[in-house]
């Protein structure tokens, strides 16, 4: 194959290129010819009159073609504002989380002031306060953090990976599958064998569900396919859970399992927190490592790959991260839905819709939401204590319905 | 300043002597998917300063070739960038030297045009993405100005017209500042003016010392903007070389089954598909 000499090609007509150069102004690129710098003349230059120059000029570029070398202050300011905005959002959410946590630590049968809570946390106050804060209320708050962070960040990451705003660990059956894993551990008495059996089986269930889900929806499935896959997975996990209940040897164990399935962070201990903390931390770290690639996935899988994203690695990070963090939490708290749907949706606009930037705020927002829901349950003071999973579903399901209504055109 | 001198200067500066390797050279490229042979034994190369057009009927393997070169499909054959096998490059190193514009117009989230274009800088940044440096910002701005989307930079990608989004996506590709651009039907669904603008943009990239492979359906655009063409039919190269050797009536009849009307205008050939023509022999 021969290289064509320029003389063969019509576009080498001199008239075209200067006009183009003015528009191109790729001044800082490796291909810059110093002489194209002269092209900073307005695109309305004489070159447009030349033959074949039709593609060269456009009226819209006149005033904007100014000196192209000047770094655009507005653009960098906008970029800085974007980062500041994201940082500000993270800071705000963190402050809110800490404030609400103090409130939650102080609230209860024995109300404590903020000072008493802090003293109890540090172990400098009366022994009674220390016990109440550290042994009874702190595990609840810490579990709310872990659970909310796991659900929020997993939701945001799954939405980025599947490029679908309706992805969520609960809706997609990941939580239900983790629940099934945990129920099986309870049913077969594995919990007596090892303390780690429950989180291990729950994480295995979550992992299996996430892998299956990915296989069903790879290559950008429609909303409909995604939701159907989630419904199928949830139903399967639910049916198998029901089977376990059905065959359960004693009514007492049935009640245990059902109560646990409803989802709650009440009456947990610091041992529970210690059990799930390493897995949640590892899961969140995996998800955060996927952040830049998730943003690139906005362009679709092919272009993201062409920009250097390693898709199998990205999928592995998100799937393993979600399974670890959600699975571990479910093993202690039971299934709690919709947090991963609601939180990223509320925060997405505040981070410029960039999936990578959504992860950390979603974790904080998720923690905030779970903590608030838990506080609301305690404030409501119902005759029977409300379960956290019931409340999040009562709030989240209508929210989901509204989202579906909004995207019903896409579903149809 | 004449374009010819710019071009020859950049070619001699960057391509060196006649022995220096081509920007891209592809030899014996074959792609098989699911037992079907999509592309067979295709040779292709691109020199600096050159636009090579891939043309051929639907399903001829144009997009497949482009994807294989971008390492998006499993393939056999030898693909080299500046003489080095592309498969041995790391993902980011490859991404800095080869920018790919896909046929599918998918921008999933409503990010702004500026953010969309800035995604092209990813291969130049650290693993975490980091904050964009001055060089990144300058490249993004230059690409947006080149593609004439500077005024749209704060608009959301989902609120653009088809032509605007095509230019924004092309700006994203230019922002990579990769020597080789692979554009899969960049002018599909664009009005004539935007078609000309996009092609001129790719020419500008090549005039600056880069090279490009462009998948096209429009024979006149191919004739007018490409330095060389590769005509494909059912996965095989039918003709390759300068425009006038490839876009012959005989080739077009054999491959597309059409008769064309063509003529010259200002030293360039225009080609208008006119009617079906299955020729004297059955295809």
XYZ file of C-alpha atoms in Angstrom:
695
model
C 0.000 0.000 0.000
C 1.484 3.287 -0.948
C 1.492 6.484 0.917
C -0.284 9.091 -1.032
C 1.663 12.176 -1.712
C -0.083 15.336 -0.801
C -0.283 16.427 -4.368
C -2.834 13.741 -5.050
C -5.274 14.977 -2.572
C -7.513 17.876 -3.108
C -7.421 19.074 0.444
C -3.827 20.053 0.194
C -5.027 23.168 -1.476
C -3.424 25.877 0.534
C -6.564 27.803 1.103
C -8.153 25.309 3.424
C -5.633 24.754 6.099
C -5.059 28.169 7.602
C -8.763 28.537 8.120
C -8.763 25.234 9.813
C -5.728 26.046 11.852
C -7.525 28.988 13.267
C -10.304 26.784 14.443
C -8.255 23.859 15.526
C -5.909 25.717 17.765
C -4.747 22.460 19.312
C -1.977 24.678 20.428
C -0.634 22.567 23.210
C -0.745 19.263 21.473
C 2.185 17.297 20.250
C 1.224 18.030 16.671
C 1.290 21.714 16.838
C 3.127 23.429 14.161
C 4.305 26.716 15.482
C 3.048 28.428 12.401
C -0.549 27.462 13.091
C -0.331 29.813 16.006
C -0.792 32.491 13.422
C -4.211 31.010 12.954
C -5.433 32.871 15.957
C -6.850 35.342 13.555
C -10.613 35.141 13.559
C -12.078 32.297 11.609
C -13.641 34.768 9.278
C -10.284 35.297 7.635
C -9.765 35.328 3.910
C -9.248 31.617 3.806
C -12.978 31.075 3.849
C -13.208 32.523 0.404
C -10.855 29.909 -0.945
C -11.979 26.817 -2.763
C -12.939 23.885 -0.674
C -12.962 25.910 2.457
C -16.603 25.355 3.210
C -15.942 23.098 6.164
C -13.457 25.476 7.608
C -15.345 28.360 9.031
C -18.388 28.899 11.078
C -19.958 32.116 12.149
C -20.244 30.859 15.685
C -16.538 30.931 16.249
C -15.827 34.529 15.499
C -15.636 36.056 18.955
C -14.498 32.882 20.632
C -11.430 32.289 18.544
C -9.509 34.991 20.387
C -5.999 34.145 21.516
C -6.244 30.397 22.033
C -3.172 30.225 24.214
C -4.763 32.019 27.152
C -5.746 29.426 29.745
C -9.368 29.802 30.360
C -9.913 31.163 33.803
C -13.605 30.427 33.735
C -13.016 26.801 32.921
C -10.448 26.217 35.622
C -12.611 28.128 38.046
C -15.532 25.916 37.115
C -13.389 22.823 37.593
C -12.209 24.106 40.949
C -15.781 24.926 41.923
C -16.759 21.388 40.971
C -14.118 19.935 43.241
C -14.872 22.374 46.010
C -18.527 21.538 45.602
C -17.822 17.847 45.953
C -15.541 18.436 48.932
C -18.069 20.785 50.472
C -20.766 18.191 50.039
C -18.613 15.549 51.700
C -17.830 17.940 54.545
C -21.465 18.861 54.999
C -22.575 15.236 55.016
C -19.822 14.349 57.498
C -20.869 17.161 59.819
C -24.484 16.106 59.572
C -23.540 12.520 60.268
C -21.504 13.426 63.355
C -24.241 15.711 64.659
C -26.964 13.138 64.156
C -24.752 10.479 65.742
C -24.350 12.580 68.885
C -28.095 13.111 68.927
C -28.665 9.388 68.532
C -26.184 8.581 71.301
C -27.933 10.991 73.632
C -31.467 9.893 72.878
C -33.128 7.036 74.745
C -34.751 5.943 77.976
C -32.023 7.790 79.818
C -31.520 11.027 77.886
C -27.986 12.344 77.893
C -26.685 15.781 76.995
C -24.039 16.203 74.330
C -21.425 16.760 77.008
C -22.438 13.582 78.805
C -22.337 11.655 75.526
C -18.844 12.898 74.755
C -17.695 12.110 78.283
C -19.211 8.658 78.001
C -17.514 8.081 74.663
C -14.164 9.077 76.082
C -14.832 7.072 79.260
C -14.239 10.035 81.558
C -17.775 10.473 82.894
C -19.782 8.359 85.321
C -19.543 4.618 84.713
C -23.277 4.458 84.030
C -23.027 6.930 81.171
C -20.042 5.124 79.754
C -21.977 1.846 79.713
C -25.055 3.346 78.110
C -23.096 5.175 75.433
C -20.427 2.623 74.633
C -22.227 -0.668 75.117
C -25.820 0.070 74.185
C -26.033 3.033 71.852
C -22.657 3.143 70.128
C -22.979 -0.250 68.376
C -26.288 0.890 66.960
C -24.806 4.099 65.610
C -21.722 2.398 64.221
C -23.821 -0.273 62.537
C -25.968 2.454 61.007
C -22.796 4.028 59.601
C -21.476 0.782 58.199
C -24.791 -0.373 56.803
C -25.673 2.981 55.280
C -22.212 3.430 53.789
C -22.252 -0.072 52.325
C -25.726 0.300 50.822
C -25.236 3.864 49.597
C -21.878 3.327 47.966
C -22.842 -0.047 46.497
C -25.948 1.503 44.993
C -23.952 4.335 43.445
C -21.263 1.979 42.136
C -23.752 -0.525 40.698
C -25.625 2.297 38.994
C -22.360 3.433 37.453
C -21.287 -0.044 36.384
C -24.642 -1.017 34.897
C -25.153 2.538 33.653
C -28.630 2.443 35.028
C -30.112 4.664 37.755
C -32.399 1.902 38.991
C -29.634 -0.434 40.142
C -29.584 -1.014 43.889
C -28.460 -3.925 46.081
C -31.960 -4.402 47.532
C -33.938 -4.095 44.308
C -31.538 -6.289 42.401
C -31.831 -9.150 44.849
C -28.296 -8.856 46.201
C -29.497 -8.166 49.738
C -32.112 -10.920 49.500
C -29.477 -13.377 48.307
C -27.170 -12.363 51.126
C -30.142 -12.887 53.440
C -30.683 -16.323 51.975
C -27.047 -17.179 52.606
C -27.374 -16.064 56.200
C -30.645 -17.956 56.690
C -29.023 -21.113 55.379
C -26.215 -20.670 57.889
C -28.790 -20.261 60.661
C -30.853 -23.162 59.389
C -27.997 -25.620 59.196
C -26.591 -24.475 62.512
C -23.345 -23.287 60.957
C -23.340 -20.360 63.357
C -22.485 -22.784 66.144
C -19.475 -23.979 64.176
C -17.890 -20.610 63.593
C -18.599 -16.989 64.303
C -17.605 -16.196 60.719
C -20.082 -18.618 59.160
C -22.904 -16.074 59.057
C -21.023 -13.249 57.319
C -19.252 -15.738 55.070
C -22.451 -17.337 53.776
C -24.131 -13.940 53.464
C -21.243 -12.582 51.417
C -21.214 -15.724 49.299
C -24.918 -15.236 48.601
C -24.370 -11.595 47.683
C -21.433 -12.470 45.444
C -23.378 -15.151 43.626
C -26.311 -12.819 43.064
C -24.119 -9.980 41.802
C -22.284 -12.252 39.379
C -25.542 -13.677 38.083
C -26.982 -10.229 37.719
C -23.988 -9.020 35.818
C -24.137 -11.989 33.475
C -27.818 -11.283 32.822
C -27.391 -7.583 32.111
C -23.926 -7.205 30.631
C -23.495 -4.911 27.715
C -25.919 -2.241 28.893
C -29.242 -3.864 29.551
C -32.418 -1.820 29.446
C -34.122 -0.757 32.652
C -36.699 -3.407 32.026
C -34.176 -6.243 31.733
C -32.356 -5.062 34.814
C -35.466 -4.858 36.961
C -36.727 -8.175 35.683
C -33.395 -9.800 36.490
C -33.597 -8.270 39.951
C -37.170 -9.449 40.436
C -36.205 -12.949 39.349
C -33.242 -13.040 41.716
C -35.205 -11.597 44.627
C -38.028 -14.053 44.055
C -35.655 -16.982 43.899
C -33.853 -15.936 47.062
C -37.200 -15.234 48.732
C -38.598 -18.607 47.726
C -35.571 -20.461 49.042
C -35.711 -18.443 52.253
C -39.381 -19.366 52.609
C -38.462 -22.986 52.039
C -35.951 -22.796 54.854
C -38.627 -21.248 57.090
C -41.117 -23.877 55.995
C -38.798 -26.688 56.936
C -37.504 -24.996 60.078
C -37.618 -27.394 63.046
C -39.094 -25.083 65.672
C -41.454 -22.097 65.746
C -38.918 -20.221 67.846
C -36.256 -20.416 65.188
C -38.839 -19.325 62.603
C -39.569 -16.241 64.643
C -35.855 -15.561 65.022
C -35.295 -15.769 61.306
C -38.327 -13.655 60.414
C -37.443 -10.915 62.868
C -33.895 -10.904 61.599
C -35.090 -10.792 57.989
C -37.130 -7.673 58.658
C -33.882 -5.842 59.225
C -32.782 -4.017 62.327
C -29.735 -2.534 63.957
C -31.209 -2.588 67.469
C -29.700 -4.677 70.269
C -26.455 -5.358 68.450
C -23.124 -5.381 70.218
C -19.674 -4.062 69.513
C -18.720 -7.650 68.692
C -21.137 -7.449 65.742
C -19.521 -4.218 64.641
C -16.076 -5.792 64.859
C -17.339 -8.756 62.858
C -18.478 -6.740 59.858
C -16.113 -3.774 60.000
C -13.171 -5.347 58.143
C -15.383 -6.610 55.338
C -17.244 -3.355 54.935
C -13.978 -1.416 54.978
C -12.452 -3.727 52.380
C -15.591 -3.569 50.236
C -15.749 0.213 50.332
C -12.051 0.431 49.471
C -12.612 -1.775 46.417
C -15.543 0.375 45.328
C -13.572 3.599 45.759
C -10.765 2.165 43.672
C -13.294 1.834 40.843
C -14.295 5.505 40.971
C -12.328 7.017 38.054
C -13.146 4.123 35.741
C -16.846 4.366 36.635
C -16.878 7.968 35.462
C -15.261 6.965 32.175
C -17.917 4.316 31.697
C -20.262 7.228 30.988
C -18.880 6.999 27.436
C -19.921 3.378 27.022
C -17.799 0.286 27.418
C -15.937 0.525 24.107
C -14.739 4.106 24.447
C -13.957 3.631 28.136
C -11.785 0.648 27.215
C -10.090 2.666 24.502
C -9.183 5.228 27.171
C -7.408 2.621 29.249
C -10.162 1.245 31.480
C -9.696 -2.442 32.188
C -13.301 -3.602 32.146
C -12.896 -7.030 33.777
C -10.986 -5.401 36.617
C -13.639 -2.700 36.997
C -16.425 -5.275 37.084
C -14.482 -7.331 39.596
C -13.968 -4.337 41.854
C -17.617 -3.299 41.878
C -19.025 -6.809 42.186
C -16.612 -7.887 44.911
C -16.911 -4.552 46.708
C -20.717 -4.655 46.737
C -20.840 -8.301 47.734
C -18.347 -7.855 50.578
C -19.836 -4.729 52.079
C -23.530 -5.517 51.605
C -23.139 -9.212 52.400
C -21.293 -8.527 55.633
C -23.863 -5.955 56.761
C -26.835 -8.153 55.916
C -25.381 -10.941 58.046
C -25.748 -8.698 61.092
C -28.610 -6.361 60.265
C -30.875 -8.398 58.000
C -32.107 -7.092 54.672
C -32.676 -3.378 54.427
C -33.771 -2.016 51.113
C -33.919 1.148 49.012
C -31.105 3.043 50.748
C -28.854 2.379 47.769
C -31.524 3.653 45.400
C -32.658 6.781 47.193
C -29.321 8.184 48.325
C -27.399 8.250 45.020
C -30.467 9.632 43.317
C -30.713 12.541 45.746
C -27.006 13.345 45.550
C -26.277 12.759 41.868
C -27.144 16.239 40.709
C -24.915 17.753 43.393
C -21.793 16.087 42.012
C -22.450 16.902 38.366
C -23.783 13.395 37.653
C -20.278 11.958 37.640
C -20.482 8.358 38.873
C -16.980 8.393 40.338
C -17.617 11.453 42.445
C -20.912 10.070 43.657
C -19.388 7.199 45.643
C -18.107 8.914 48.776
C -21.084 11.264 49.193
C -23.415 8.283 48.714
C -21.666 6.375 51.498
C -22.008 9.329 53.862
C -25.546 10.031 52.730
C -26.477 6.384 53.199
C -25.101 6.412 56.737
C -27.024 9.608 57.419
C -30.258 8.152 56.059
C -30.005 4.886 58.021
C -29.140 6.790 61.183
C -32.076 9.153 60.656
C -34.458 6.277 59.972
C -33.269 4.492 63.093
C -33.693 7.647 65.164
C -37.184 8.127 63.737
C -38.118 4.606 64.786
C -37.040 5.320 68.329
C -38.770 8.692 68.387
C -42.058 7.226 67.152
C -42.235 4.958 70.211
C -44.726 2.453 68.779
C -46.118 -0.306 71.038
C -44.073 -2.839 69.103
C -40.657 -1.501 68.089
C -40.657 -0.773 64.349
C -38.032 -2.592 62.323
C -35.571 -0.544 60.312
C -36.060 -2.574 57.130
C -39.800 -1.956 57.302
C -39.331 1.786 57.583
C -36.801 2.113 54.758
C -39.076 0.050 52.523
C -42.098 2.201 53.438
C -40.159 5.322 52.479
C -38.177 3.834 49.619
C -40.851 1.934 47.720
C -42.957 5.006 46.873
C -39.746 6.760 45.896
C -38.908 3.899 43.579
C -42.428 4.036 42.176
C -41.962 7.712 41.389
C -38.679 6.953 39.620
C -40.353 4.242 37.572
C -43.198 6.571 36.657
C -40.718 9.146 35.519
C -38.865 6.688 33.326
C -41.935 4.802 32.141
C -41.261 5.881 28.610
C -37.921 4.104 28.794
C -39.582 1.063 30.287
C -42.177 0.972 27.546
C 1.611 30.043 4.747
C 0.714 27.121 2.601
C -0.774 23.972 3.915
C 1.552 21.938 1.824
C 4.588 23.360 3.504
C 3.089 22.860 6.945
C 2.338 19.314 6.137
C 5.636 18.393 4.592
C 7.453 20.114 7.409
C 5.596 18.157 10.025
C 5.980 14.922 8.128
C 9.690 15.301 7.681
C 10.082 16.405 11.272
C 8.060 13.636 12.804
C 8.232 10.779 10.394
C 11.909 11.036 9.690
C 13.373 9.275 6.698
C 11.668 6.825 4.395
C 12.726 3.930 6.606
C 10.909 5.179 9.673
C 7.904 3.078 10.701
C 4.381 4.055 9.808
C 2.159 5.586 12.474
C 0.012 2.489 12.139
C 0.695 -0.656 10.221
C -1.674 -3.591 10.148
C -0.802 -6.854 8.448
C -2.950 -9.932 8.052
C -5.712 -8.787 10.373
C -8.418 -11.398 10.862
C -11.330 -11.326 13.274
C -13.528 -14.261 14.096
C -16.467 -14.050 16.449
C -18.703 -16.953 17.362
C -17.292 -19.100 14.563
C -17.974 -16.456 11.922
C -15.155 -14.779 10.089
C -15.876 -11.058 10.105
C -12.578 -9.830 8.727
C -9.983 -11.815 6.848
C -6.369 -10.984 6.062
C -6.676 -7.235 5.837
C -3.566 -5.082 5.440
C -3.690 -1.399 6.199
C -1.354 1.355 7.170
C -1.563 4.987 8.070
C 1.249 7.500 7.750
C 1.434 10.685 9.712
C -0.607 13.394 8.101
C -2.898 10.889 6.451
C -6.606 10.129 6.636
C -7.456 6.638 5.499
C -11.119 5.965 4.784
C -12.763 2.589 5.322
C -15.711 2.115 3.010
C -17.914 -0.760 2.062
C -21.479 -2.017 2.468
C -23.096 -2.682 5.818
C -21.528 -5.717 7.407
C -18.369 -5.475 5.340
C -16.243 -5.395 8.493
C -15.364 -1.691 8.699
C -16.289 -1.234 12.349
C -14.776 -4.603 13.203
C -11.405 -3.543 11.790
C -11.465 -0.298 13.731
C -12.391 -2.079 16.962
C -9.692 -4.679 16.444
C -7.072 -1.977 15.954
C -8.323 -0.321 19.157
C -7.858 -3.700 20.886
C -11.548 -3.986 21.633
C -11.974 -7.333 19.888
C -9.971 -10.544 19.875
C -8.115 -10.790 16.591
C -5.173 -12.285 14.755
C -2.589 -10.387 12.802
C 0.116 -7.862 13.362
C -0.827 -4.368 14.513
C 1.955 -1.894 15.138
C 2.007 1.687 16.304
C 5.234 3.394 15.249
C 6.665 -0.029 14.654
C 5.873 -1.396 18.124
C 3.264 -4.136 18.559
C 0.190 -2.461 20.027
C -0.684 -5.500 22.126
C 2.465 -5.033 24.184
C 1.554 -1.494 25.193
C -0.087 -0.991 28.564
C -3.712 0.122 28.471
C -2.904 3.726 29.296
C 0.119 3.952 27.035
C -2.022 2.603 24.219
C -4.800 5.041 25.076
C -2.402 7.970 24.811
C -1.477 6.980 21.266
C -4.772 5.784 19.875
C -8.115 7.500 20.376
C -11.342 5.735 19.444
C -14.701 7.265 18.635
C -17.404 4.633 18.666
C -20.357 4.448 16.347
C -22.851 4.373 19.208
C -23.725 7.726 20.595
C -23.945 6.882 24.243
C -23.375 9.382 26.992
C -25.187 7.769 29.876
C -25.200 10.480 32.506
C -26.037 14.136 31.913
C -22.529 15.443 32.563
C -21.537 18.779 31.067
C -19.770 19.084 27.741
C -16.611 20.311 29.483
C -16.590 17.258 31.736
C -17.287 14.969 28.803
C -14.347 16.365 26.856
C -12.133 16.237 29.957
C -12.647 12.463 30.146
C -10.273 12.303 27.192
C -7.441 13.278 29.529
C -7.771 10.156 31.657
C -4.853 8.295 30.023
C -2.589 11.238 30.850
C -3.431 11.321 34.528
C -2.484 9.256 37.534
C -4.391 6.137 38.493
C -6.792 8.048 40.683
C -7.677 10.549 38.059
C -6.207 13.322 40.165
C -6.920 16.938 39.542
C -6.416 18.111 35.998
C -3.168 19.984 35.443
C -2.630 23.040 33.308
C -1.723 20.848 30.355
C -4.960 18.924 30.714
C -7.029 22.082 30.882
C -5.267 23.554 27.868
C -5.827 20.360 25.870
C -9.495 20.278 26.819
C -9.976 23.901 25.909
C -8.149 23.523 22.613
C -10.214 20.472 21.723
C -13.465 22.226 22.589
C -12.524 25.254 20.522
C -11.447 23.066 17.613
C -14.718 21.183 17.622
C -16.646 24.407 18.070
C -18.292 23.324 21.314
C -16.618 25.935 23.515
C -19.884 27.852 23.801
C -21.651 24.649 24.833
C -19.176 23.703 27.562
C -21.588 24.235 30.440
C -24.506 22.555 28.718
C -25.529 19.059 29.710
C -24.619 16.369 27.225
C -28.194 15.070 27.147
C -29.584 18.438 26.144
C -27.516 18.815 22.991
C -28.765 18.289 19.469
C -27.389 15.341 17.536
C -24.874 17.505 15.702
C -23.742 19.234 18.862
C -23.257 15.966 20.670
C -21.305 14.502 17.754
C -18.946 17.456 17.898
C -18.657 17.208 21.680
C -17.777 13.528 21.418
C -15.226 14.325 18.745
C -13.760 17.006 21.012
C -13.425 14.296 23.666
C -11.412 12.240 21.193
C -9.238 15.207 20.191
C -8.565 16.006 23.848
C -6.676 12.732 24.145
C -4.103 14.227 21.748
C -3.357 10.756 20.495
C -1.407 10.564 17.233
C -3.893 8.086 15.777
C -7.638 8.736 15.714
C -10.042 5.928 14.872
C -13.463 7.339 14.053
C -16.299 4.926 13.376
C -18.905 6.703 11.262
C -18.340 10.103 12.839
C -20.690 11.815 10.397
C -23.614 9.410 10.566
C -26.840 11.260 11.331
C -25.262 14.670 10.864
C -26.542 17.338 8.515
C -24.319 18.195 5.534
C -22.717 21.194 7.148
C -21.776 19.275 10.267
C -20.514 16.416 8.150
C -18.121 18.804 6.433
C -17.103 20.313 9.750
C -16.338 16.986 11.370
C -14.299 15.844 8.389
C -12.401 19.137 8.348
C -11.672 18.640 12.034
C -10.157 15.240 11.354
C -8.144 16.747 8.524
C -6.859 19.350 10.919
C -5.735 16.631 13.291
C -3.795 15.048 10.459
C -2.421 18.345 9.197
C -0.944 18.729 12.680
C 0.986 15.497 12.210
C -1.530 12.918 13.361
C -3.235 10.234 11.373
C -6.777 8.938 11.213
C -8.878 6.036 10.093
C -12.432 7.051 9.318
C -15.336 4.736 8.586
C -17.591 6.381 6.029
C -20.636 5.653 3.923
C -20.620 8.878 1.967
C -18.503 8.328 -1.119
C -18.086 12.009 -1.857
C -16.831 12.723 1.650
C -14.486 9.779 1.285
C -13.223 11.100 -2.026
C -12.901 14.651 -0.840
C -11.294 14.211 2.565
C -9.394 10.928 2.552
C -5.880 10.502 1.256
C -6.322 6.818 0.730
C -9.230 4.407 0.867
C -9.740 0.785 1.759
C -12.811 -0.721 0.108
C -14.152 -3.747 1.941
C -16.679 -6.381 1.059
C -17.665 -9.257 3.318
C -14.588 -8.923 5.465
C -12.055 -8.739 2.670
C -10.220 -5.871 1.059
C -11.464 -5.345 -2.491
C -9.319 -2.358 -3.325
C -6.891 -0.139 -1.504
C -4.959 2.932 -2.428
C -5.534 6.442 -3.726
C -9.122 7.571 -4.075
C -9.267 7.425 -7.858
C -8.012 3.851 -7.899
C -10.544 2.676 -5.362
C -13.747 4.500 -6.226
C -13.967 3.218 -9.774
C -17.355 2.441 -11.310
C -16.357 -1.208 -11.616
C -15.493 -1.478 -7.920
C -18.640 0.297 -6.834
C -20.791 -1.918 -8.999
C -19.066 -5.055 -7.764
C -19.216 -4.154 -4.074
C -22.344 -2.052 -3.645
C -24.257 -3.119 -6.738
C -24.792 0.501 -7.718
C -24.122 2.757 -10.619
C -22.872 6.210 -9.746
C -22.806 9.638 -11.274
C -19.507 11.342 -10.754
C -17.728 14.439 -11.870
C -15.040 16.880 -10.960
C -15.409 20.111 -9.089
C -12.407 22.295 -8.283
C -10.084 19.414 -8.893
C -11.971 17.012 -6.682
C -14.195 14.092 -7.479
C -17.779 13.932 -6.330
C -19.719 10.713 -6.487
C -23.479 10.389 -6.308
C -25.020 6.934 -6.048
C -27.608 6.890 -8.783
C -29.287 3.532 -9.213
C -29.055 -0.147 -8.498
C -26.791 -1.931 -10.865
C -26.230 -5.599 -10.370
C -24.108 -5.735 -13.460
C -23.937 -8.359 -16.153
C -22.926 -11.068 -13.689
C -24.726 -12.237 -10.585
C -23.134 -11.194 -7.335
